[in-house]
PDB file of C-alpha atoms and ligand atoms in Angstrom:
ATOM      1  CA  UNK V   1      -0.365  -8.309   3.503  1.00  0.00           C
ATOM      2  CA  UNK V   2      -0.873  -9.574   7.397  1.00  0.00           C
ATOM      3  CA  UNK V   3      -0.776 -12.320   9.378  1.00  0.00           C
ATOM      4  CA  UNK V   4      -2.058 -13.560  12.681  1.00  0.00           C
ATOM      5  CA  UNK V   5      -2.254 -15.825  13.512  1.00  0.00           C
ATOM      6  CA  UNK V   6      -5.843 -18.160  14.731  1.00  0.00           C
ATOM      7  CA  UNK V   7      -3.820 -20.961  16.545  1.00  0.00           C
ATOM      8  CA  UNK V   8       0.125 -21.934  16.899  1.00  0.00           C
ATOM      9  CA  UNK V   9      -0.363 -23.962  13.498  1.00  0.00           C
ATOM     10  CA  UNK V  10      -3.261 -22.049  11.546  1.00  0.00           C
ATOM     11  CA  UNK V  11      -3.096 -18.638   9.891  1.00  0.00           C
ATOM     12  CA  UNK V  12      -4.660 -16.185   8.649  1.00  0.00           C
ATOM     13  CA  UNK V  13      -3.916 -14.235   5.515  1.00  0.00           C
ATOM     14  CA  UNK V  14      -5.197 -10.973   4.499  1.00  0.00           C
ATOM     15  CA  UNK V  15      -4.421  -9.690   1.477  1.00  0.00           C
ATOM     16  CA  UNK V  16      -4.151  -5.352   2.675  1.00  0.00           C
ATOM     17  CA  UNK V  17      -3.712  -3.244  -0.345  1.00  0.00           C
ATOM     18  CA  UNK V  18      -7.084  -0.899  -0.091  1.00  0.00           C
ATOM     19  CA  UNK V  19      -9.445  -0.520  -1.633  1.00  0.00           C
ATOM     20  CA  UNK V  20      -9.197  -3.230  -3.894  1.00  0.00           C
ATOM     21  CA  UNK V  21      -6.413  -5.696  -2.831  1.00  0.00           C
ATOM     22  CA  UNK V  22      -5.776  -5.947  -7.013  1.00  0.00           C
ATOM     23  CA  UNK V  23      -2.410  -7.621  -7.854  1.00  0.00           C
ATOM     24  CA  UNK V  24       0.501  -5.813  -8.377  1.00  0.00           C
ATOM     25  CA  UNK V  25       3.849  -6.492  -7.830  1.00  0.00           C
ATOM     26  CA  UNK V  26       4.612  -5.982  -5.678  1.00  0.00           C
ATOM     27  CA  UNK V  27       1.821  -7.923  -3.554  1.00  0.00           C
ATOM     28  CA  UNK V  28       1.928 -11.000  -5.433  1.00  0.00           C
ATOM     29  CA  UNK V  29       5.161 -10.850  -3.544  1.00  0.00           C
ATOM     30  CA  UNK V  30       4.310 -10.170  -0.365  1.00  0.00           C
ATOM     31  CA  UNK V  31       1.445 -13.352  -0.821  1.00  0.00           C
ATOM     32  CA  UNK V  32       4.192 -15.659  -2.190  1.00  0.00           C
ATOM     33  CA  UNK V  33       6.681 -14.681   0.820  1.00  0.00           C
ATOM     34  CA  UNK V  34       4.783 -14.802   3.083  1.00  0.00           C
ATOM     35  CA  UNK V  35       3.330 -18.417   2.366  1.00  0.00           C
ATOM     36  CA  UNK V  36       6.572 -19.162   1.636  1.00  0.00           C
ATOM     37  CA  UNK V  37       7.562 -17.912   5.425  1.00  0.00           C
ATOM     38  CA  UNK V  38       4.799 -19.485   6.788  1.00  0.00           C
ATOM     39  CA  UNK V  39       5.953 -22.768   5.196  1.00  0.00           C
ATOM     40  CA  UNK V  40       8.832 -22.997   6.468  1.00  0.00           C
ATOM     41  CA  UNK V  41       7.751 -22.347  10.300  1.00  0.00           C
ATOM     42  CA  UNK V  42       5.408 -25.610  11.791  1.00  0.00           C
ATOM     43  CA  UNK V  43       2.488 -24.597  10.499  1.00  0.00           C
ATOM     44  CA  UNK V  44      -0.444 -26.360   8.408  1.00  0.00           C
ATOM     45  CA  UNK V  45      -2.746 -24.614   7.255  1.00  0.00           C
ATOM     46  CA  UNK V  46      -3.885 -20.377   5.793  1.00  0.00           C
ATOM     47  CA  UNK V  47      -7.106 -18.826   5.513  1.00  0.00           C
ATOM     48  CA  UNK V  48      -6.472 -16.384   3.033  1.00  0.00           C
ATOM     49  CA  UNK V  49      -8.891 -13.585   2.801  1.00  0.00           C
ATOM     50  CA  UNK V  50      -8.849 -10.346   2.571  1.00  0.00           C
ATOM     51  CA  UNK V  51      -8.860  -6.684   5.004  1.00  0.00           C
ATOM     52  CA  UNK V  52     -11.360  -5.245   2.800  1.00  0.00           C
ATOM     53  CA  UNK V  53     -14.399  -5.826   1.556  1.00  0.00           C
ATOM     54  CA  UNK V  54     -13.453  -6.658  -1.590  1.00  0.00           C
ATOM     55  CA  UNK V  55     -11.966 -10.401  -1.224  1.00  0.00           C
ATOM     56  CA  UNK V  56      -9.439  -9.234  -4.853  1.00  0.00           C
ATOM     57  CA  UNK V  57     -10.108  -7.426  -8.027  1.00  0.00           C
ATOM     58  CA  UNK V  58      -7.417  -9.251 -10.143  1.00  0.00           C
ATOM     59  CA  UNK V  59      -4.256  -8.232 -12.091  1.00  0.00           C
ATOM     60  CA  UNK V  60      -3.582  -4.258 -11.198  1.00  0.00           C
ATOM     61  CA  UNK V  61      -4.705  -3.148 -14.230  1.00  0.00           C
ATOM     62  CA  UNK V  62      -3.001   0.167 -13.557  1.00  0.00           C
ATOM     63  CA  UNK V  63      -0.070  -1.355 -13.700  1.00  0.00           C
ATOM     64  CA  UNK V  64       0.082  -3.583 -16.595  1.00  0.00           C
ATOM     65  CA  UNK V  65      -1.607   0.002 -18.554  1.00  0.00           C
ATOM     66  CA  UNK V  66       1.967   1.294 -20.911  1.00  0.00           C
ATOM     67  CA  UNK V  67       4.051  -0.943 -18.892  1.00  0.00           C
ATOM     68  CA  UNK V  68       8.235  -1.769 -20.362  1.00  0.00           C
ATOM     69  CA  UNK V  69       8.908  -4.983 -21.859  1.00  0.00           C
ATOM     70  CA  UNK V  70      10.933  -5.303 -18.436  1.00  0.00           C
ATOM     71  CA  UNK V  71       7.527  -4.965 -16.567  1.00  0.00           C
ATOM     72  CA  UNK V  72       5.712  -7.398 -18.432  1.00  0.00           C
ATOM     73  CA  UNK V  73       7.739  -9.648 -18.245  1.00  0.00           C
ATOM     74  CA  UNK V  74       8.520  -9.414 -14.120  1.00  0.00           C
ATOM     75  CA  UNK V  75       5.440  -9.444 -13.286  1.00  0.00           C
ATOM     76  CA  UNK V  76       4.137 -12.193 -15.810  1.00  0.00           C
ATOM     77  CA  UNK V  77       6.932 -14.403 -13.374  1.00  0.00           C
ATOM     78  CA  UNK V  78       5.451 -12.740  -9.888  1.00  0.00           C
ATOM     79  CA  UNK V  79       2.212 -13.923 -11.364  1.00  0.00           C
ATOM     80  CA  UNK V  80       3.100 -17.443 -12.850  1.00  0.00           C
ATOM     81  CA  UNK V  81       5.428 -17.535  -8.686  1.00  0.00           C
ATOM     82  CA  UNK V  82       2.016 -16.722  -6.462  1.00  0.00           C
ATOM     83  CA  UNK V  83       0.347 -18.950  -8.145  1.00  0.00           C
ATOM     84  CA  UNK V  84       2.919 -21.709  -8.716  1.00  0.00           C
ATOM     85  CA  UNK V  85       3.636 -21.219  -4.857  1.00  0.00           C
ATOM     86  CA  UNK V  86       0.275 -20.898  -3.890  1.00  0.00           C
ATOM     87  CA  UNK V  87      -1.367 -24.196  -5.721  1.00  0.00           C
ATOM     88  CA  UNK V  88       1.337 -26.661  -4.864  1.00  0.00           C
ATOM     89  CA  UNK V  89       1.901 -25.430  -1.373  1.00  0.00           C
ATOM     90  CA  UNK V  90       2.128 -28.729   1.752  1.00  0.00           C
ATOM     91  CA  UNK V  91      -0.634 -25.745   4.256  1.00  0.00           C
ATOM     92  CA  UNK V  92      -3.945 -26.534   3.985  1.00  0.00           C
ATOM     93  CA  UNK V  93      -4.640 -22.896   1.405  1.00  0.00           C
ATOM     94  CA  UNK V  94      -8.846 -22.242   2.420  1.00  0.00           C
ATOM     95  CA  UNK V  95      -9.787 -19.452  -0.111  1.00  0.00           C
ATOM     96  CA  UNK V  96     -11.919 -17.556   2.850  1.00  0.00           C
ATOM     97  CA  UNK V  97     -13.939 -15.160  -0.493  1.00  0.00           C
ATOM     98  CA  UNK V  98     -15.186 -12.173   1.604  1.00  0.00           C
ATOM     99  CA  UNK V  99     -16.161 -10.048  -1.132  1.00  0.00           C
ATOM    100  CA  UNK V 100     -15.564 -10.009  -5.196  1.00  0.00           C
ATOM    101  CA  UNK V 101     -13.285 -11.948  -6.928  1.00  0.00           C
ATOM    102  CA  UNK V 102     -12.933 -11.240 -10.614  1.00  0.00           C
ATOM    103  CA  UNK V 103     -10.382 -12.800 -13.471  1.00  0.00           C
ATOM    104  CA  UNK V 104      -6.947 -13.485 -11.308  1.00  0.00           C
ATOM    105  CA  UNK V 105      -8.653 -12.737  -7.900  1.00  0.00           C
ATOM    106  CA  UNK V 106     -11.316 -16.518  -8.966  1.00  0.00           C
ATOM    107  CA  UNK V 107      -7.802 -17.431  -9.075  1.00  0.00           C
ATOM    108  CA  UNK V 108      -7.276 -17.326  -5.793  1.00  0.00           C
ATOM    109  CA  UNK V 109      -9.530 -19.006  -4.512  1.00  0.00           C
ATOM    110  CA  UNK V 110      -9.977 -21.802  -7.584  1.00  0.00           C
ATOM    111  CA  UNK V 111      -5.782 -21.793  -6.241  1.00  0.00           C
ATOM    112  CA  UNK V 112      -6.600 -22.800  -2.729  1.00  0.00           C
ATOM    113  CA  UNK V 113      -7.658 -26.230  -1.441  1.00  0.00           C
ATOM    114  CA  UNK V 114     -11.348 -25.551  -0.554  1.00  0.00           C
ATOM    115  CA  UNK V 115     -13.292 -22.758  -0.842  1.00  0.00           C
ATOM    116  CA  UNK V 116     -15.585 -20.640   1.040  1.00  0.00           C
ATOM    117  CA  UNK V 117     -17.926 -17.521   0.495  1.00  0.00           C
ATOM    118  CA  UNK V 118     -19.810 -14.927   1.699  1.00  0.00           C
ATOM    119  CA  UNK V 119     -23.672 -14.755   0.344  1.00  0.00           C
ATOM    120  CA  UNK V 120     -24.064 -11.460  -2.328  1.00  0.00           C
ATOM    121  CA  UNK V 121     -20.683 -11.311  -3.651  1.00  0.00           C
ATOM    122  CA  UNK V 122     -19.646 -12.627  -7.516  1.00  0.00           C
ATOM    123  CA  UNK V 123     -16.528 -15.293  -8.025  1.00  0.00           C
ATOM    124  CA  UNK V 124     -15.165 -15.513 -11.631  1.00  0.00           C
ATOM    125  CA  UNK V 125     -12.824 -15.173 -15.091  1.00  0.00           C
ATOM    126  CA  UNK V 126     -14.717 -11.795 -16.739  1.00  0.00           C
ATOM    127  CA  UNK V 127     -12.107 -11.714 -18.787  1.00  0.00           C
ATOM    128  CA  UNK V 128     -13.167 -11.860 -22.661  1.00  0.00           C
ATOM    129  CA  UNK V 129     -15.614  -8.948 -21.965  1.00  0.00           C
ATOM    130  CA  UNK V 130     -12.621  -6.464 -21.841  1.00  0.00           C
ATOM    131  CA  UNK V 131     -10.871  -8.182 -24.495  1.00  0.00           C
ATOM    132  CA  UNK V 132      -7.973 -10.677 -22.501  1.00  0.00           C
ATOM    133  CA  UNK V 133      -8.253 -14.163 -22.834  1.00  0.00           C
ATOM    134  CA  UNK V 134      -7.292 -16.195 -19.929  1.00  0.00           C
ATOM    135  CA  UNK V 135      -4.159 -17.571 -20.088  1.00  0.00           C
ATOM    136  CA  UNK V 136      -4.428 -21.784 -20.312  1.00  0.00           C
ATOM    137  CA  UNK V 137      -3.548 -22.287 -16.534  1.00  0.00           C
ATOM    138  CA  UNK V 138      -6.044 -20.194 -15.828  1.00  0.00           C
ATOM    139  CA  UNK V 139      -8.678 -21.898 -18.233  1.00  0.00           C
ATOM    140  CA  UNK V 140      -7.152 -25.422 -16.581  1.00  0.00           C
ATOM    141  CA  UNK V 141      -7.888 -24.150 -12.891  1.00  0.00           C
ATOM    142  CA  UNK V 142     -11.408 -23.464 -14.248  1.00  0.00           C
ATOM    143  CA  UNK V 143     -12.343 -26.944 -15.802  1.00  0.00           C
ATOM    144  CA  UNK V 144     -10.625 -29.128 -13.063  1.00  0.00           C
ATOM    145  CA  UNK V 145     -12.470 -26.821 -10.944  1.00  0.00           C
ATOM    146  CA  UNK V 146     -16.328 -26.941 -12.899  1.00  0.00           C
ATOM    147  CA  UNK V 147     -15.452 -29.235 -15.148  1.00  0.00           C
ATOM    148  CA  UNK V 148     -14.736 -28.654 -18.701  1.00  0.00           C
ATOM    149  CA  UNK V 149     -18.108 -27.798 -20.425  1.00  0.00           C
ATOM    150  CA  UNK V 150     -18.928 -25.205 -17.653  1.00  0.00           C
ATOM    151  CA  UNK V 151     -15.527 -23.454 -18.113  1.00  0.00           C
ATOM    152  CA  UNK V 152     -15.354 -23.352 -21.814  1.00  0.00           C
ATOM    153  CA  UNK V 153     -19.193 -21.557 -21.596  1.00  0.00           C
ATOM    154  CA  UNK V 154     -18.253 -19.542 -18.449  1.00  0.00           C
ATOM    155  CA  UNK V 155     -14.401 -18.492 -20.480  1.00  0.00           C
ATOM    156  CA  UNK V 156     -16.115 -17.629 -23.598  1.00  0.00           C
ATOM    157  CA  UNK V 157     -19.204 -15.020 -21.974  1.00  0.00           C
ATOM    158  CA  UNK V 158     -16.632 -14.124 -19.442  1.00  0.00           C
ATOM    159  CA  UNK V 159     -19.235 -14.809 -15.989  1.00  0.00           C
ATOM    160  CA  UNK V 160     -19.125 -13.157 -12.313  1.00  0.00           C
ATOM    161  CA  UNK V 161     -21.206 -15.616 -11.562  1.00  0.00           C
ATOM    162  CA  UNK V 162     -23.443 -14.852  -7.339  1.00  0.00           C
ATOM    163  CA  UNK V 163     -22.704 -17.053  -5.041  1.00  0.00           C
ATOM    164  CA  UNK V 164     -24.976 -19.235  -5.720  1.00  0.00           C
ATOM    165  CA  UNK V 165     -24.545 -19.852  -8.145  1.00  0.00           C
ATOM    166  CA  UNK V 166     -20.926 -20.143  -8.142  1.00  0.00           C
ATOM    167  CA  UNK V 167     -22.267 -23.321  -5.208  1.00  0.00           C
ATOM    168  CA  UNK V 168     -24.679 -24.624  -7.442  1.00  0.00           C
ATOM    169  CA  UNK V 169     -21.954 -25.692 -10.517  1.00  0.00           C
ATOM    170  CA  UNK V 170     -18.920 -26.153  -7.569  1.00  0.00           C
ATOM    171  CA  UNK V 171     -16.634 -23.062  -7.918  1.00  0.00           C
ATOM    172  CA  UNK V 172     -17.084 -22.931  -4.215  1.00  0.00           C
ATOM    173  CA  UNK V 173     -17.569 -25.706  -1.284  1.00  0.00           C
ATOM    174  CA  UNK V 174     -20.126 -23.914   1.528  1.00  0.00           C
ATOM    175  CA  UNK V 175     -21.913 -19.955   2.384  1.00  0.00           C
ATOM    176  CA  UNK V 176     -20.897 -18.234   4.874  1.00  0.00           C
ATOM    177  CA  UNK V 177     -23.382 -16.059   6.130  1.00  0.00           C
TER     178      UNK V 177
HETATM  179  C1  LIG P   1       0.575  -6.397 -20.918  1.00  0.00           C
HETATM  180  C2  LIG P   1      -0.199  -7.868 -21.065  1.00  0.00           C
HETATM  181  C3  LIG P   1      -0.797  -8.199 -19.945  1.00  0.00           C
HETATM  182  C4  LIG P   1      -1.910  -9.746 -20.786  1.00  0.00           C
HETATM  183  C5  LIG P   1      -2.806  -9.728 -19.714  1.00  0.00           C
HETATM  184  C6  LIG P   1      -3.525 -10.989 -19.608  1.00  0.00           C
HETATM  185  C7  LIG P   1      -4.358 -11.385 -18.577  1.00  0.00           C
HETATM  186  C8  LIG P   1      -5.324 -11.640 -18.624  1.00  0.00           C
HETATM  187  C9  LIG P   1      -5.570 -12.503 -17.218  1.00  0.00           C
HETATM  188  C10 LIG P   1      -5.697 -11.215 -16.732  1.00  0.00           C
HETATM  189  C11 LIG P   1      -6.721 -11.333 -14.998  1.00  0.00           C
HETATM  190  C12 LIG P   1      -7.630  -9.885 -14.206  1.00  0.00           C
HETATM  191  O1  LIG P   1      -7.150 -10.494 -13.082  1.00  0.00           O
HETATM  192  S1  LIG P   1      -7.877  -8.251 -15.292  1.00  0.00           S
HETATM  193  C13 LIG P   1      -8.670  -7.684 -13.834  1.00  0.00           C
HETATM  194  C14 LIG P   1      -9.468  -7.430 -13.859  1.00  0.00           C
HETATM  195  N1  LIG P   1     -10.801  -7.532 -12.404  1.00  0.00           N
HETATM  196  C15 LIG P   1     -12.213  -6.615 -13.351  1.00  0.00           C
HETATM  197  O2  LIG P   1     -12.295  -6.409 -13.821  1.00  0.00           O
HETATM  198  C16 LIG P   1     -12.452  -5.626 -11.606  1.00  0.00           C
HETATM  199  C17 LIG P   1     -12.625  -4.973 -12.280  1.00  0.00           C
HETATM  200  N2  LIG P   1     -13.287  -4.166 -10.821  1.00  0.00           N
HETATM  201  C18 LIG P   1     -14.740  -4.131 -10.137  1.00  0.00           C
HETATM  202  O3  LIG P   1     -15.170  -5.081 -10.766  1.00  0.00           O
HETATM  203  C19 LIG P   1     -15.108  -3.211  -9.122  1.00  0.00           C
HETATM  204  O4  LIG P   1     -13.743  -2.653  -8.727  1.00  0.00           O
HETATM  205  C20 LIG P   1     -15.194  -4.417  -7.879  1.00  0.00           C
HETATM  206  C21 LIG P   1     -13.660  -4.967  -7.720  1.00  0.00           C
HETATM  207  C22 LIG P   1     -16.498  -4.759  -7.965  1.00  0.00           C
HETATM  208  C23 LIG P   1     -14.887  -3.386  -6.543  1.00  0.00           C
HETATM  209  O5  LIG P   1     -16.600  -2.127  -6.600  1.00  0.00           O
HETATM  210  P1  LIG P   1     -16.609  -1.074  -5.890  1.00  0.00           P
HETATM  211  O6  LIG P   1     -17.242  -0.293  -6.090  1.00  0.00           O
HETATM  212  O7  LIG P   1     -15.964  -1.689  -4.116  1.00  0.00           O
HETATM  213  O8  LIG P   1     -14.178  -0.587  -5.784  1.00  0.00           O
HETATM  214  P2  LIG P   1     -14.945   0.476  -7.266  1.00  0.00           P
HETATM  215  O9  LIG P   1     -15.477   1.958  -7.487  1.00  0.00           O
HETATM  216  O10 LIG P   1     -14.056  -0.528  -8.633  1.00  0.00           O
HETATM  217  O11 LIG P   1     -12.720   0.610  -7.234  1.00  0.00           O
HETATM  218  C24 LIG P   1     -12.093   0.869  -6.232  1.00  0.00           C
HETATM  219  C25 LIG P   1     -11.149   1.816  -7.504  1.00  0.00           C
HETATM  220  O12 LIG P   1      -9.858   1.036  -7.361  1.00  0.00           O
HETATM  221  C26 LIG P   1      -9.650   0.862  -8.268  1.00  0.00           C
HETATM  222  N3  LIG P   1      -9.814  -0.832  -9.492  1.00  0.00           N
HETATM  223  C27 LIG P   1     -10.708  -1.497  -9.477  1.00  0.00           C
HETATM  224  N4  LIG P   1     -10.773  -3.135  -9.678  1.00  0.00           N
HETATM  225  C28 LIG P   1      -8.767  -2.475  -9.851  1.00  0.00           C
HETATM  226  C29 LIG P   1      -8.081  -3.647 -10.786  1.00  0.00           C
HETATM  227  N5  LIG P   1      -8.177  -4.795 -11.525  1.00  0.00           N
HETATM  228  N6  LIG P   1      -6.326  -2.871 -10.769  1.00  0.00           N
HETATM  229  C30 LIG P   1      -7.025  -1.471 -11.297  1.00  0.00           C
HETATM  230  N7  LIG P   1      -7.684  -1.054 -10.383  1.00  0.00           N
HETATM  231  C31 LIG P   1      -8.889  -1.595  -9.860  1.00  0.00           C
HETATM  232  C32 LIG P   1     -11.209   1.852  -9.549  1.00  0.00           C
HETATM  233  O13 LIG P   1     -10.709   2.022 -10.243  1.00  0.00           O
HETATM  234  C33 LIG P   1     -10.844   2.471  -8.476  1.00  0.00           C
HETATM  235  O14 LIG P   1     -10.308   3.682  -8.405  1.00  0.00           O
HETATM  236  P3  LIG P   1     -10.142   5.459  -8.397  1.00  0.00           P
HETATM  237  O15 LIG P   1     -11.294   5.890  -9.332  1.00  0.00           O
HETATM  238  O16 LIG P   1      -8.679   5.820  -8.346  1.00  0.00           O
HETATM  239  O17 LIG P   1     -10.937   5.283  -7.035  1.00  0.00           O
END
């Protein structure tokens, strides 16, 4: 995770785990630590983005292949901790979605106060496409953002929306070229 101060009050927080910013336990820990550190300073807002062409490919599936019980539990704790920290942060949080944002990548964006996204990208929770279910708090986050019925349809079908369709249903707030 890298931090660039845009002014004394606004920080650009970039996920920097090539090639796709898959959320490993360490990346989630780093993100949470970074947000907490910025909260402890006199910062007012952050822009969460990526230093590569993918915003975030979601959870690191390689790390979740044949994990020990102990690892799953610490991984899960880290994921929930990051979500609670980002979602409830006192900072103004903006997601600058500059690449694909599937699954937990979408969750990161939905946890922010405002979402802007570059065109020709995709965002959504596609877990059901490969047999995983989104945790209840992913579901609530989506329902709070696009409405319950729309969320139900998107989650049941594991739909990834184009930038334009995401704007049309309110999943994002602005398209930025
Ligand atoms: C136990 C209890 C659990 C219980 C779990 C229940 C939890 C449910 C909630 C789940 C939440 C999730 O986030 S699940 C994660 C869902 N994520 C996805 O479906 C995204 C899959 N990825 C993609 O669609 C694409 O990679 C995309 C992000 C668009 C980028 O495409 P590109 O063409 O630029 O790049 P690619 O060539 O595909 O990928 C580059 C390399 O990155 C790897 N890679 C891509 N996505 C990855 C990922 N999520 N995790 C790891 N590695 C990934 C690829 O394998 C490639 O590796 P090499 O071949 O070695 O180079």
